[in-house]
């Protein structure tokens, strides 16, 4: 059987990150077949050779909360960072109902048919609760799931947005080292996760439905202005005329936005995952974007800036975790938050008192 | 002579926050006239009585970097928080050249003429370097500077954005306790400062010029989508027709944005600070906004959320400062940042090593 990313992801997910599954029907099957840890060398070589099972296992290490896994993961990443291809990292988000999974299925297949190797990753901190991640529903991406040139990995399902985003960004590096030259990073169009996706993508694609009414509910304001391309989806059948009109409206609106730092002029297209209308256009536009930004230096500059950004972001995430996981802070936070919400204490006084309590739990040597 | 906020701000600025000024022309004049610190009681009573000199001095304490000043400031704020009026906090930003200062001068005068007390504050972390803050140029706001019902305070001129924003937000509380029921918080339309202004305003006003070309350069993408009202300025003389056209374009574009959480529908107007066209409209729109959001509960909810946000933001700022001011971190940061920028080390490995170095400088008691 063809081993693909999604299957192997499921397989290795137990064993490394989670307690052994004791399914009454399976007995100790999973426990017995627990995947052993490979050596750093084996992981790196496996990834370089494009072995998706090993790639999946390495990503599982990235997602693990065990310190020894994290440490091994860091070693692997530090070596893989040097094999990164000249990839295209494409962030994809969209309004609920825009048909993100069918779009990714159709557009992704187009991309692998052109000879690219495609990795589909996701940032969806809410997936554990809402099960809303489209990648959780792999039945909608049957073609791509069985495509040997596609590697699909669901969102890390637990942790804060910062933690989830870090894991996804590290996974990008591993996928690129494994030869995937097109990376989709998808997210559901709510919350802060688009900003995280934007901060690790070269190109940002927004999927929209025709009709700017209720359909927009759920997408965060500000997303439109960070998009490099708006694709109006479901432009087929009766909907085609409406989609064409929407495209014209969005194109006009995009002209009113301040110019992008990249020198790129964002535009809008209509697409259909059924008739495949517009999918070639999307790819052509993406290629044009990369041509422009590779020529004017923006591509490399942005990548460097993103790396710097993620260094600072990771530091912040760590400082934050250390603070909020402190027992004294934990047991006092609710009280202070209530005082602030009720207007009994200023935000600053509350913060000051919490910090004082936190500092009293450790002391500086220097 | 009528004492106004700006003058007294200048007067008390030395003495508290800065080393004594030894101006060769003035000798020790300033030093001798150094403002003495009042008691907590005196500050609170002075502020409640609407004494602008004392208000200015209290804001200077807020801006001070001396721990004893900050502590006194916190005590004052904690008491003033209970006298806050049912104010309107209006964030104002705009593209360079949109005429923010003349707008604030004209619109502010309209507001005080209606019997309101107006405080104009600013967030401009760059003001020290660029001197770009419009409030630094008080000559452009002569009327307002001499208006007994207006209190004008330039942006705190040093520190990180987080620090500057905190100071401005604390100043809002003091101004409201002093009876100012309309607060303008202005910022230059670049960088991250709009987000900070947005996070402490009830209403966000964006000033734009007609013609969506080069004039947009310098304003950050995403600002338009956080605006409650876009005012096209300089709608006078030859420019009037262009402004009217721009207004129609922006109105259309605003309709394409996702709905606001407030239930408010952002709109666009044309204004002129010369002919005063549209200024009454702006005020009327603002009143409608407050009517709507006070009725539907959004006003109070947003204020509460902002307070919570600022508590967490202040904690973060403190953790960050503590980290980046650590000597070991300071002396290693540049090296790691370069390694990351040159692609020699992953963002995460660099962050990890810096954090390890930082942690080695202090230990937890528990």
GROMACS .gro file of N, CA and C in nm, chain A residues 74 77-78 81-82 166 169-170 173 212-213 216-217 219-227 249-250 253-260 266 304-308 310-312 314-316 318-320 322-324 326 328 333 336-337 340-351 354-355 358-366, chain B residues 74 77-78 81-82 166 169-170 173 208 212-213 216-217 219-227 249-250 253-260 266 304-308 310-312 314-316 318-320 322-324 326 328 333 336-337 340-351 354-355 358-366:
model
  471
   74UNK      N    1   1.493   1.966   1.778
   74UNK     CA    2   1.574   2.085   1.749
   74UNK      C    3   1.701   2.049   1.674
   77UNK      N    4   1.602   1.978   1.316
   77UNK     CA    5   1.569   2.102   1.244
   77UNK      C    6   1.696   2.180   1.210
   78UNK      N    7   1.785   2.189   1.307
   78UNK     CA    8   1.908   2.266   1.285
   78UNK      C    9   1.987   2.211   1.167
   81UNK      N   10   1.760   2.272   0.823
   81UNK     CA   11   1.747   2.410   0.778
   81UNK      C   12   1.840   2.437   0.659
   82UNK      N   13   1.947   2.360   0.648
   82UNK     CA   14   2.042   2.382   0.539
   82UNK      C   15   2.000   2.316   0.408
  166UNK      N   16   0.440   2.772   1.625
  166UNK     CA   17   0.580   2.733   1.626
  166UNK      C   18   0.598   2.594   1.566
  169UNK      N   19   0.558   2.599   1.197
  169UNK     CA   20   0.670   2.661   1.127
  169UNK      C   21   0.791   2.566   1.124
  170UNK      N   22   0.813   2.495   1.232
  170UNK     CA   23   0.923   2.399   1.233
  170UNK      C   24   0.896   2.286   1.133
  173UNK      N   25   1.004   2.357   0.777
  173UNK     CA   26   1.147   2.335   0.751
  173UNK      C   27   1.174   2.188   0.719
  212UNK      N   28  -2.133   3.985  -0.024
  212UNK     CA   29  -2.054   4.030   0.091
  212UNK      C   30  -2.143   4.047   0.213
  213UNK      N   31  -2.236   3.957   0.230
  213UNK     CA   32  -2.329   3.974   0.341
  213UNK      C   33  -2.292   3.887   0.459
  216UNK      N   34  -1.958   3.692   0.529
  216UNK     CA   35  -1.836   3.749   0.585
  216UNK      C   36  -1.826   3.730   0.735
  217UNK      N   37  -1.938   3.702   0.795
  217UNK     CA   38  -1.940   3.677   0.938
  217UNK      C   39  -1.837   3.571   0.971
  219UNK      N   40  -1.508   3.600   0.958
  219UNK     CA   41  -1.371   3.633   0.916
  219UNK      C   42  -1.330   3.760   0.989
  220UNK      N   43  -1.204   3.763   1.026
  220UNK     CA   44  -1.158   3.876   1.107
  220UNK      C   45  -1.129   3.996   1.019
  221UNK      N   46  -1.165   4.112   1.067
  221UNK     CA   47  -1.132   4.234   0.993
  221UNK      C   48  -0.980   4.250   0.988
  222UNK      N   49  -0.933   4.293   0.876
  222UNK     CA   50  -0.789   4.312   0.861
  222UNK      C   51  -0.726   4.205   0.771
  223UNK      N   52  -0.796   4.093   0.758
  223UNK     CA   53  -0.744   3.983   0.676
  223UNK      C   54  -0.735   4.024   0.529
  224UNK      N   55  -0.838   4.096   0.486
  224UNK     CA   56  -0.844   4.130   0.345
  224UNK      C   57  -0.721   4.211   0.305
  225UNK      N   58  -0.680   4.298   0.396
  225UNK     CA   59  -0.567   4.384   0.364
  225UNK      C   60  -0.433   4.312   0.368
  226UNK      N   61  -0.431   4.191   0.423
  226UNK     CA   62  -0.303   4.119   0.419
  226UNK      C   63  -0.297   4.017   0.305
  227UNK      N   64  -0.401   4.015   0.223
  227UNK     CA   65  -0.408   3.915   0.116
  227UNK      C   66  -0.333   3.959  -0.009
  249UNK      N   67  -1.594   4.389  -0.760
  249UNK     CA   68  -1.603   4.471  -0.639
  249UNK      C   69  -1.475   4.462  -0.556
  250UNK      N   70  -1.428   4.340  -0.538
  250UNK     CA   71  -1.308   4.322  -0.456
  250UNK      C   72  -1.185   4.382  -0.524
  253UNK      N   73  -1.193   4.740  -0.451
  253UNK     CA   74  -1.162   4.767  -0.310
  253UNK      C   75  -1.013   4.753  -0.285
  254UNK      N   76  -0.952   4.652  -0.349
  254UNK     CA   77  -0.808   4.629  -0.328
  254UNK      C   78  -0.724   4.748  -0.373
  255UNK      N   79  -0.776   4.818  -0.474
  255UNK     CA   80  -0.703   4.935  -0.523
  255UNK      C   81  -0.699   5.049  -0.422
  256UNK      N   82  -0.795   5.047  -0.330
  256UNK     CA   83  -0.801   5.156  -0.232
  256UNK      C   84  -0.705   5.133  -0.116
  257UNK      N   85  -0.654   5.010  -0.108
  257UNK     CA   86  -0.564   4.981   0.004
  257UNK      C   87  -0.427   5.043  -0.020
  258UNK      N   88  -0.356   5.069   0.088
  258UNK     CA   89  -0.219   5.118   0.073
  258UNK      C   90  -0.135   5.016  -0.003
  259UNK      N   91  -0.032   5.061  -0.073
  259UNK     CA   92   0.052   4.967  -0.149
  259UNK      C   93   0.120   4.867  -0.055
  260UNK      N   94   0.148   4.750  -0.109
  260UNK     CA   95   0.215   4.647  -0.030
  260UNK      C   96   0.365   4.673  -0.026
  266UNK      N   97  -0.221   4.327  -0.519
  266UNK     CA   98  -0.317   4.220  -0.494
  266UNK      C   99  -0.434   4.228  -0.592
  304UNK      N  100   1.394   3.633   0.581
  304UNK     CA  101   1.487   3.667   0.688
  304UNK      C  102   1.415   3.736   0.804
  305UNK      N  103   1.328   3.829   0.767
  305UNK     CA  104   1.252   3.901   0.869
  305UNK      C  105   1.162   3.805   0.948
  306UNK      N  106   1.104   3.710   0.876
  306UNK     CA  107   1.019   3.611   0.941
  306UNK      C  108   1.098   3.527   1.039
  307UNK      N  109   1.221   3.492   1.000
  307UNK     CA  110   1.306   3.413   1.090
  307UNK      C  111   1.335   3.492   1.217
  308UNK      N  112   1.367   3.618   1.197
  308UNK     CA  113   1.395   3.703   1.312
  308UNK      C  114   1.270   3.714   1.401
  310UNK      N  115   1.031   3.510   1.432
  310UNK     CA  116   1.001   3.387   1.504
  310UNK      C  117   1.097   3.362   1.619
  311UNK      N  118   1.217   3.415   1.607
  311UNK     CA  119   1.309   3.403   1.721
  311UNK      C  120   1.250   3.482   1.838
  312UNK      N  121   1.209   3.606   1.811
  312UNK     CA  122   1.154   3.689   1.918
  312UNK      C  123   1.021   3.635   1.969
  314UNK      N  124   0.929   3.324   1.976
  314UNK     CA  125   0.952   3.204   2.055
  314UNK      C  126   0.998   3.241   2.196
  315UNK      N  127   1.083   3.343   2.203
  315UNK     CA  128   1.129   3.390   2.333
  315UNK      C  129   1.008   3.437   2.415
  316UNK      N  130   0.924   3.515   2.350
  316UNK     CA  131   0.807   3.569   2.418
  316UNK      C  132   0.715   3.459   2.468
  318UNK      N  133   0.792   3.163   2.543
  318UNK     CA  134   0.854   3.094   2.655
  318UNK      C  135   0.840   3.174   2.785
  319UNK      N  136   0.866   3.304   2.776
  319UNK     CA  137   0.855   3.389   2.895
  319UNK      C  138   0.713   3.387   2.948
  320UNK      N  139   0.619   3.393   2.855
  320UNK     CA  140   0.477   3.393   2.888
  320UNK      C  141   0.439   3.262   2.956
  322UNK      N  142   0.623   3.048   3.110
  322UNK     CA  143   0.686   3.038   3.240
  322UNK      C  144   0.606   3.116   3.344
  323UNK      N  145   0.559   3.233   3.305
  323UNK     CA  146   0.482   3.318   3.397
  323UNK      C  147   0.347   3.255   3.430
  324UNK      N  148   0.274   3.219   3.326
  324UNK     CA  149   0.135   3.175   3.349
  324UNK      C  150   0.127   3.033   3.405
  326UNK      N  151   0.333   2.944   3.643
  326UNK     CA  152   0.380   2.958   3.780
  326UNK      C  153   0.261   2.940   3.876
  328UNK      N  154   0.196   3.036   4.183
  328UNK     CA  155   0.147   3.155   4.254
  328UNK      C  156   0.065   3.243   4.158
  333UNK      N  157  -0.436   3.480   3.943
  333UNK     CA  158  -0.472   3.547   3.818
  333UNK      C  159  -0.621   3.579   3.809
  336UNK      N  160  -0.732   3.881   4.018
  336UNK     CA  161  -0.691   4.011   3.965
  336UNK      C  162  -0.766   4.046   3.837
  337UNK      N  163  -0.788   3.945   3.755
  337UNK     CA  164  -0.862   3.971   3.632
  337UNK      C  165  -1.003   4.022   3.665
  340UNK      N  166  -1.001   4.381   3.775
  340UNK     CA  167  -0.984   4.470   3.661
  340UNK      C  168  -1.114   4.482   3.582
  341UNK      N  169  -1.178   4.368   3.558
  341UNK     CA  170  -1.303   4.368   3.481
  341UNK      C  171  -1.412   4.447   3.553
  342UNK      N  172  -1.409   4.441   3.686
  342UNK     CA  173  -1.511   4.513   3.763
  342UNK      C  174  -1.472   4.659   3.787
  343UNK      N  175  -1.357   4.699   3.735
  343UNK     CA  176  -1.315   4.838   3.748
  343UNK      C  177  -1.269   4.874   3.889
  344UNK      N  178  -1.236   4.774   3.970
  344UNK     CA  179  -1.194   4.801   4.107
  344UNK      C  180  -1.044   4.827   4.116
  345UNK      N  181  -0.971   4.785   4.014
  345UNK     CA  182  -0.826   4.800   4.015
  345UNK      C  183  -0.785   4.835   3.872
  346UNK      N  184  -0.684   4.919   3.858
  346UNK     CA  185  -0.640   4.952   3.722
  346UNK      C  186  -0.564   4.832   3.664
  347UNK      N  187  -0.563   4.825   3.531
  347UNK     CA  188  -0.493   4.716   3.463
  347UNK      C  189  -0.348   4.710   3.506
  348UNK      N  190  -0.292   4.828   3.529
  348UNK     CA  191  -0.149   4.839   3.555
  348UNK      C  192  -0.116   4.799   3.698
  349UNK      N  193  -0.203   4.838   3.790
  349UNK     CA  194  -0.182   4.798   3.929
  349UNK      C  195  -0.194   4.646   3.941
  350UNK      N  196  -0.293   4.589   3.874
  350UNK     CA  197  -0.311   4.444   3.878
  350UNK      C  198  -0.189   4.373   3.821
  351UNK      N  199  -0.143   4.419   3.706
  351UNK     CA  200  -0.025   4.359   3.644
  351UNK      C  201   0.094   4.370   3.738
  354UNK      N  202   0.072   4.119   4.027
  354UNK     CA  203   0.097   3.982   3.982
  354UNK      C  204   0.245   3.960   3.956
  355UNK      N  205   0.308   4.059   3.894
  355UNK     CA  206   0.451   4.047   3.864
  355UNK      C  207   0.533   4.040   3.992
  358UNK      N  208   0.506   3.701   4.123
  358UNK     CA  209   0.585   3.610   4.040
  358UNK      C  210   0.734   3.623   4.072
  359UNK      N  211   0.781   3.746   4.081
  359UNK     CA  212   0.923   3.768   4.106
  359UNK      C  213   0.966   3.714   4.242
  360UNK      N  214   0.873   3.716   4.336
  360UNK     CA  215   0.909   3.667   4.469
  360UNK      C  216   0.934   3.516   4.468
  361UNK      N  217   0.897   3.449   4.358
  361UNK     CA  218   0.917   3.304   4.353
  361UNK      C  219   1.053   3.266   4.295
  362UNK      N  220   1.127   3.363   4.245
  362UNK     CA  221   1.262   3.331   4.201
  362UNK      C  222   1.351   3.452   4.222
  363UNK      N  223   1.479   3.427   4.231
  363UNK     CA  224   1.568   3.542   4.247
  363UNK      C  225   1.682   3.536   4.146
  364UNK      N  226   1.730   3.653   4.115
  364UNK     CA  227   1.839   3.661   4.018
  364UNK      C  228   1.972   3.635   4.084
  365UNK      N  229   2.057   3.561   4.016
  365UNK     CA  230   2.191   3.540   4.067
  365UNK      C  231   2.279   3.660   4.039
  366UNK      N  232   2.253   3.725   3.926
  366UNK     CA  233   2.332   3.843   3.894
  366UNK      C  234   2.240   3.966   3.902
  440UNK      N  235   0.085   5.502   4.044
  440UNK     CA  236  -0.010   5.391   4.052
  440UNK      C  237  -0.115   5.416   4.159
  443UNK      N  238  -0.359   5.672   4.020
  443UNK     CA  239  -0.446   5.611   3.918
  443UNK      C  240  -0.551   5.522   3.983
  444UNK      N  241  -0.507   5.442   4.079
  444UNK     CA  242  -0.600   5.349   4.144
  444UNK      C  243  -0.716   5.424   4.209
  447UNK      N  244  -0.938   5.601   3.903
  447UNK     CA  245  -1.014   5.510   3.819
  447UNK      C  246  -1.163   5.513   3.857
  448UNK      N  247  -1.190   5.548   3.984
  448UNK     CA  248  -1.329   5.551   4.029
  448UNK      C  249  -1.405   5.678   3.991
  532UNK      N  250   0.130   5.232   2.739
  532UNK     CA  251   0.086   5.220   2.877
  532UNK      C  252   0.072   5.357   2.940
  535UNK      N  253  -0.229   5.534   2.813
  535UNK     CA  254  -0.353   5.479   2.865
  535UNK      C  255  -0.376   5.521   3.010
  536UNK      N  256  -0.272   5.525   3.088
  536UNK     CA  257  -0.286   5.570   3.227
  536UNK      C  258  -0.324   5.718   3.230
  539UNK      N  259  -0.697   5.788   3.206
  539UNK     CA  260  -0.771   5.774   3.332
  539UNK      C  261  -0.761   5.902   3.414
  574UNK      N  262  -0.807   6.049   0.567
  574UNK     CA  263  -0.750   6.009   0.439
  574UNK      C  264  -0.752   6.127   0.343
  578UNK      N  265  -0.618   5.768  -0.421
  578UNK     CA  266  -0.566   5.655  -0.344
  578UNK      C  267  -0.431   5.612  -0.398
  579UNK      N  268  -0.350   5.706  -0.435
  579UNK     CA  269  -0.220   5.672  -0.494
  579UNK      C  270  -0.109   5.680  -0.393
  582UNK      N  271  -0.121   5.708  -0.004
  582UNK     CA  272  -0.143   5.597   0.088
  582UNK      C  273  -0.013   5.541   0.142
  583UNK      N  274   0.093   5.572   0.073
  583UNK     CA  275   0.224   5.526   0.119
  583UNK      C  276   0.242   5.569   0.264
  585UNK      N  277   0.087   5.450   0.530
  585UNK     CA  278  -0.014   5.400   0.623
  585UNK      C  279  -0.009   5.247   0.618
  586UNK      N  280  -0.028   5.188   0.733
  586UNK     CA  281  -0.013   5.044   0.742
  586UNK      C  282  -0.138   4.975   0.690
  587UNK      N  283  -0.120   4.868   0.619
  587UNK     CA  284  -0.234   4.789   0.574
  587UNK      C  285  -0.304   4.729   0.696
  588UNK      N  286  -0.434   4.728   0.692
  588UNK     CA  287  -0.510   4.675   0.805
  588UNK      C  288  -0.578   4.786   0.884
  589UNK      N  289  -0.526   4.908   0.871
  589UNK     CA  290  -0.582   5.021   0.945
  589UNK      C  291  -0.725   5.051   0.898
  590UNK      N  292  -0.742   5.041   0.766
  590UNK     CA  293  -0.873   5.079   0.713
  590UNK      C  294  -0.982   4.992   0.773
  591UNK      N  295  -0.949   4.865   0.790
  591UNK     CA  296  -1.049   4.773   0.840
  591UNK      C  297  -1.078   4.790   0.989
  592UNK      N  298  -0.994   4.866   1.060
  592UNK     CA  299  -1.028   4.887   1.201
  592UNK      C  300  -1.096   5.022   1.224
  593UNK      N  301  -1.122   5.095   1.116
  593UNK     CA  302  -1.180   5.229   1.129
  593UNK      C  303  -1.332   5.225   1.143
  615UNK      N  304  -1.599   5.601  -0.318
  615UNK     CA  305  -1.517   5.481  -0.334
  615UNK      C  306  -1.495   5.411  -0.200
  616UNK      N  307  -1.460   5.490  -0.100
  616UNK     CA  308  -1.433   5.431   0.031
  616UNK      C  309  -1.561   5.373   0.092
  619UNK      N  310  -1.607   5.044  -0.058
  619UNK     CA  311  -1.508   4.948  -0.009
  619UNK      C  312  -1.544   4.902   0.132
  620UNK      N  313  -1.591   4.995   0.214
  620UNK     CA  314  -1.624   4.961   0.353
  620UNK      C  315  -1.734   4.856   0.360
  621UNK      N  316  -1.822   4.859   0.260
  621UNK     CA  317  -1.931   4.761   0.259
  621UNK      C  318  -1.882   4.619   0.235
  622UNK      N  319  -1.764   4.609   0.175
  622UNK     CA  320  -1.711   4.475   0.145
  622UNK      C  321  -1.643   4.412   0.265
  623UNK      N  322  -1.617   4.494   0.366
  623UNK     CA  323  -1.549   4.441   0.483
  623UNK      C  324  -1.645   4.357   0.567
  624UNK      N  325  -1.589   4.264   0.642
  624UNK     CA  326  -1.673   4.187   0.735
  624UNK      C  327  -1.741   4.280   0.835
  625UNK      N  328  -1.857   4.243   0.887
  625UNK     CA  329  -1.926   4.329   0.982
  625UNK      C  330  -1.843   4.349   1.109
  626UNK      N  331  -1.864   4.462   1.172
  626UNK     CA  332  -1.791   4.492   1.296
  626UNK      C  333  -1.856   4.421   1.414
  632UNK      N  334  -1.930   5.116   0.951
  632UNK     CA  335  -1.836   5.224   0.922
  632UNK      C  336  -1.875   5.297   0.794
  670UNK      N  337  -1.425   4.691   2.917
  670UNK     CA  338  -1.382   4.585   3.009
  670UNK      C  339  -1.276   4.498   2.942
  671UNK      N  340  -1.300   4.463   2.817
  671UNK     CA  341  -1.204   4.381   2.744
  671UNK      C  342  -1.070   4.453   2.729
  672UNK      N  343  -1.078   4.583   2.706
  672UNK     CA  344  -0.956   4.662   2.692
  672UNK      C  345  -0.877   4.663   2.823
  673UNK      N  346  -0.950   4.672   2.935
  673UNK     CA  347  -0.882   4.671   3.064
  673UNK      C  348  -0.810   4.538   3.085
  674UNK      N  349  -0.879   4.431   3.051
  674UNK     CA  350  -0.820   4.299   3.064
  674UNK      C  351  -0.697   4.289   2.973
  676UNK      N  352  -0.508   4.520   2.866
  676UNK     CA  353  -0.395   4.599   2.915
  676UNK      C  354  -0.327   4.537   3.035
  677UNK      N  355  -0.404   4.463   3.113
  677UNK     CA  356  -0.340   4.390   3.223
  677UNK      C  357  -0.240   4.290   3.165
  678UNK      N  358  -0.285   4.210   3.069
  678UNK     CA  359  -0.197   4.109   3.009
  678UNK      C  360  -0.082   4.174   2.932
  680UNK      N  361   0.058   4.460   2.994
  680UNK     CA  362   0.156   4.516   3.087
  680UNK      C  363   0.246   4.407   3.144
  681UNK      N  364   0.185   4.293   3.173
  681UNK     CA  365   0.264   4.180   3.222
  681UNK      C  366   0.368   4.141   3.116
  682UNK      N  367   0.323   4.133   2.993
  682UNK     CA  368   0.411   4.094   2.886
  682UNK      C  369   0.527   4.191   2.868
  684UNK      N  370   0.651   4.379   3.086
  684UNK     CA  371   0.745   4.367   3.196
  684UNK      C  372   0.837   4.246   3.179
  685UNK      N  373   0.777   4.133   3.141
  685UNK     CA  374   0.858   4.011   3.121
  685UNK      C  375   0.962   4.034   3.012
  686UNK      N  376   0.917   4.100   2.907
  686UNK     CA  377   1.003   4.130   2.793
  686UNK      C  378   1.119   4.220   2.835
  688UNK      N  379   1.245   4.272   3.127
  688UNK     CA  380   1.334   4.202   3.218
  688UNK      C  381   1.431   4.114   3.139
  689UNK      N  382   1.378   4.050   3.035
  689UNK     CA  383   1.462   3.961   2.953
  689UNK      C  384   1.565   4.042   2.874
  690UNK      N  385   1.517   4.143   2.801
  690UNK     CA  386   1.606   4.212   2.709
  690UNK      C  387   1.702   4.307   2.779
  692UNK      N  388   1.850   4.209   3.053
  692UNK     CA  389   1.946   4.121   3.120
  692UNK      C  390   2.082   4.130   3.050
  694UNK      N  391   2.341   3.932   3.024
  694UNK     CA  392   2.385   3.817   2.945
  694UNK      C  393   2.309   3.812   2.812
  699UNK      N  394   2.251   3.869   2.222
  699UNK     CA  395   2.136   3.881   2.130
  699UNK      C  396   2.180   3.905   1.986
  702UNK      N  397   2.311   3.593   1.805
  702UNK     CA  398   2.207   3.496   1.769
  702UNK      C  399   2.117   3.548   1.657
  703UNK      N  400   2.087   3.676   1.665
  703UNK     CA  401   2.002   3.734   1.560
  703UNK      C  402   2.072   3.720   1.425
  706UNK      N  403   2.053   3.371   1.290
  706UNK     CA  404   1.920   3.343   1.237
  706UNK      C  405   1.902   3.410   1.101
  707UNK      N  406   1.942   3.535   1.092
  707UNK     CA  407   1.926   3.609   0.966
  707UNK      C  408   2.007   3.545   0.853
  708UNK      N  409   2.122   3.489   0.889
  708UNK     CA  410   2.207   3.426   0.787
  708UNK      C  411   2.167   3.280   0.761
  709UNK      N  412   2.061   3.235   0.829
  709UNK     CA  413   2.013   3.099   0.804
  709UNK      C  414   2.104   2.991   0.863
  710UNK      N  415   2.190   3.029   0.956
  710UNK     CA  416   2.283   2.931   1.012
  710UNK      C  417   2.223   2.858   1.131
  711UNK      N  418   2.119   2.916   1.188
  711UNK     CA  419   2.057   2.859   1.307
  711UNK      C  420   1.906   2.881   1.292
  712UNK      N  421   1.826   2.784   1.337
  712UNK     CA  422   1.682   2.805   1.327
  712UNK      C  423   1.639   2.905   1.433
  713UNK      N  424   1.528   2.973   1.406
  713UNK     CA  425   1.474   3.072   1.499
  713UNK      C  426   1.454   3.011   1.636
  714UNK      N  427   1.416   2.885   1.635
  714UNK     CA  428   1.377   2.820   1.759
  714UNK      C  429   1.497   2.778   1.840
  715UNK      N  430   1.600   2.731   1.769
  715UNK     CA  431   1.723   2.695   1.839
  715UNK      C  432   1.785   2.820   1.900
  716UNK      N  433   1.786   2.930   1.826
  716UNK     CA  434   1.843   3.055   1.876
  716UNK      C  435   1.767   3.102   2.000
  717UNK      N  436   1.635   3.101   1.991
  717UNK     CA  437   1.553   3.142   2.104
  717UNK      C  438   1.583   3.052   2.224
  720UNK      N  439   1.917   3.137   2.388
  720UNK     CA  440   1.911   3.264   2.461
  720UNK      C  441   1.836   3.248   2.592
  721UNK      N  442   1.727   3.173   2.586
  721UNK     CA  443   1.647   3.153   2.707
  721UNK      C  444   1.726   3.074   2.811
  724UNK      N  445   1.956   3.306   2.973
  724UNK     CA  446   1.880   3.394   3.063
  724UNK      C  447   1.845   3.322   3.192
  725UNK      N  448   1.795   3.201   3.178
  725UNK     CA  449   1.752   3.127   3.296
  725UNK      C  450   1.868   3.095   3.389
  726UNK      N  451   1.986   3.081   3.332
  726UNK     CA  452   2.102   3.049   3.416
  726UNK      C  453   2.138   3.167   3.506
  727UNK      N  454   2.081   3.286   3.477
  727UNK     CA  455   2.114   3.403   3.560
  727UNK      C  456   2.021   3.418   3.680
  728UNK      N  457   1.920   3.337   3.689
  728UNK     CA  458   1.836   3.340   3.809
  728UNK      C  459   1.780   3.201   3.835
  729UNK      N  460   1.743   3.179   3.958
  729UNK     CA  461   1.684   3.047   3.986
  729UNK      C  462   1.554   3.062   4.064
  730UNK      N  463   1.471   2.964   4.046
  730UNK     CA  464   1.342   2.967   4.114
  730UNK      C  465   1.355   2.917   4.257
  731UNK      N  466   1.286   2.985   4.345
  731UNK     CA  467   1.283   2.937   4.483
  731UNK      C  468   1.186   2.821   4.498
  732UNK      N  469   1.076   2.827   4.425
  732UNK     CA  470   0.982   2.718   4.431
  732UNK      C  471   0.985   2.643   4.298
   0.00000   0.00000   0.00000
